[in-house]
PDB file of C-alpha atoms in Angstrom:
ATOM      1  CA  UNK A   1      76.495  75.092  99.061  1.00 48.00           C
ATOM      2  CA  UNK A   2      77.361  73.608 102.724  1.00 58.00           C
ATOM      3  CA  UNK A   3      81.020  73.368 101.466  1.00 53.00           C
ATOM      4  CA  UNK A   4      81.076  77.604 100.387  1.00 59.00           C
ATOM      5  CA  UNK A   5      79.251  78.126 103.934  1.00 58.00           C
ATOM      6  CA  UNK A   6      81.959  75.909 105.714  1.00 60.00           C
ATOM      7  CA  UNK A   7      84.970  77.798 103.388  1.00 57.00           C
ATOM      8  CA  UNK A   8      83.584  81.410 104.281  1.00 55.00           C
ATOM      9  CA  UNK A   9      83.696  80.663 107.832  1.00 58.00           C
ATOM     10  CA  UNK A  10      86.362  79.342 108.014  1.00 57.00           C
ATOM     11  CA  UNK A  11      88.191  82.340 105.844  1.00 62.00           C
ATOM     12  CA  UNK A  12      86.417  84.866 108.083  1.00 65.00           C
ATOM     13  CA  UNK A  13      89.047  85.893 110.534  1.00 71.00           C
ATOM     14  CA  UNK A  14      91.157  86.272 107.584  1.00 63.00           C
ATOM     15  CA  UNK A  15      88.909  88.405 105.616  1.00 67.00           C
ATOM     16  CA  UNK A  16      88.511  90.531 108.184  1.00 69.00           C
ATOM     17  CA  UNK A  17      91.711  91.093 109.328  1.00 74.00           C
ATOM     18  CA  UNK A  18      92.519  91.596 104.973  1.00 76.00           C
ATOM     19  CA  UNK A  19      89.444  94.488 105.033  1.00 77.00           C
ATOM     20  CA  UNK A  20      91.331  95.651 108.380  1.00 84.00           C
ATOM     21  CA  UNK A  21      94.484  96.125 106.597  1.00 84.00           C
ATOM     22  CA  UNK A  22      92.619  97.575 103.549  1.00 86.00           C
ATOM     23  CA  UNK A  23      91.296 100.299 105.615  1.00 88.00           C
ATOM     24  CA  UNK A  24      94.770 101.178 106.748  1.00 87.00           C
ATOM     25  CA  UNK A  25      95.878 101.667 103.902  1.00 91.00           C
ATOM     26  CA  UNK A  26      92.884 103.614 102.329  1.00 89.00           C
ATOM     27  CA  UNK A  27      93.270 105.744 105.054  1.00 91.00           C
ATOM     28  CA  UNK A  28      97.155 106.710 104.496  1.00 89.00           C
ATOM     29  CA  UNK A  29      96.316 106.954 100.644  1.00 88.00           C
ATOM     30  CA  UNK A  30      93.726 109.701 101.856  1.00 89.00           C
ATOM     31  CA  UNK A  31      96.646 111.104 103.796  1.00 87.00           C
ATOM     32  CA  UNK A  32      99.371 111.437 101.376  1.00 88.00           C
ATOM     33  CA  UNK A  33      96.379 113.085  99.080  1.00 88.00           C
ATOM     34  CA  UNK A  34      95.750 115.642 101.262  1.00 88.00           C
ATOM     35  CA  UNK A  35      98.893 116.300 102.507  1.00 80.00           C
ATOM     36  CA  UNK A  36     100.248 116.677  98.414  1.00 70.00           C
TER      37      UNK A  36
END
């Protein structure tokens, strides 16, 4: 359990900057369907 808590925070930055990315690109799918 300690070793998940350690291996989440320590993954943090990189999940958020993964969900960052993910939005992006969400956000030009949304694009491109509206635009066709």
């Amino acid at each position: 359990m300690e070793y998940e808590k350690e291996t989440y925070f320590a993954g943090s930055d990189c999940l958020i900057s993964i969900g960052f990315q993910n939005r992006i690109f969400g956000f030009k799918i949304q694009l491109y369907m509206s635009i066709f």
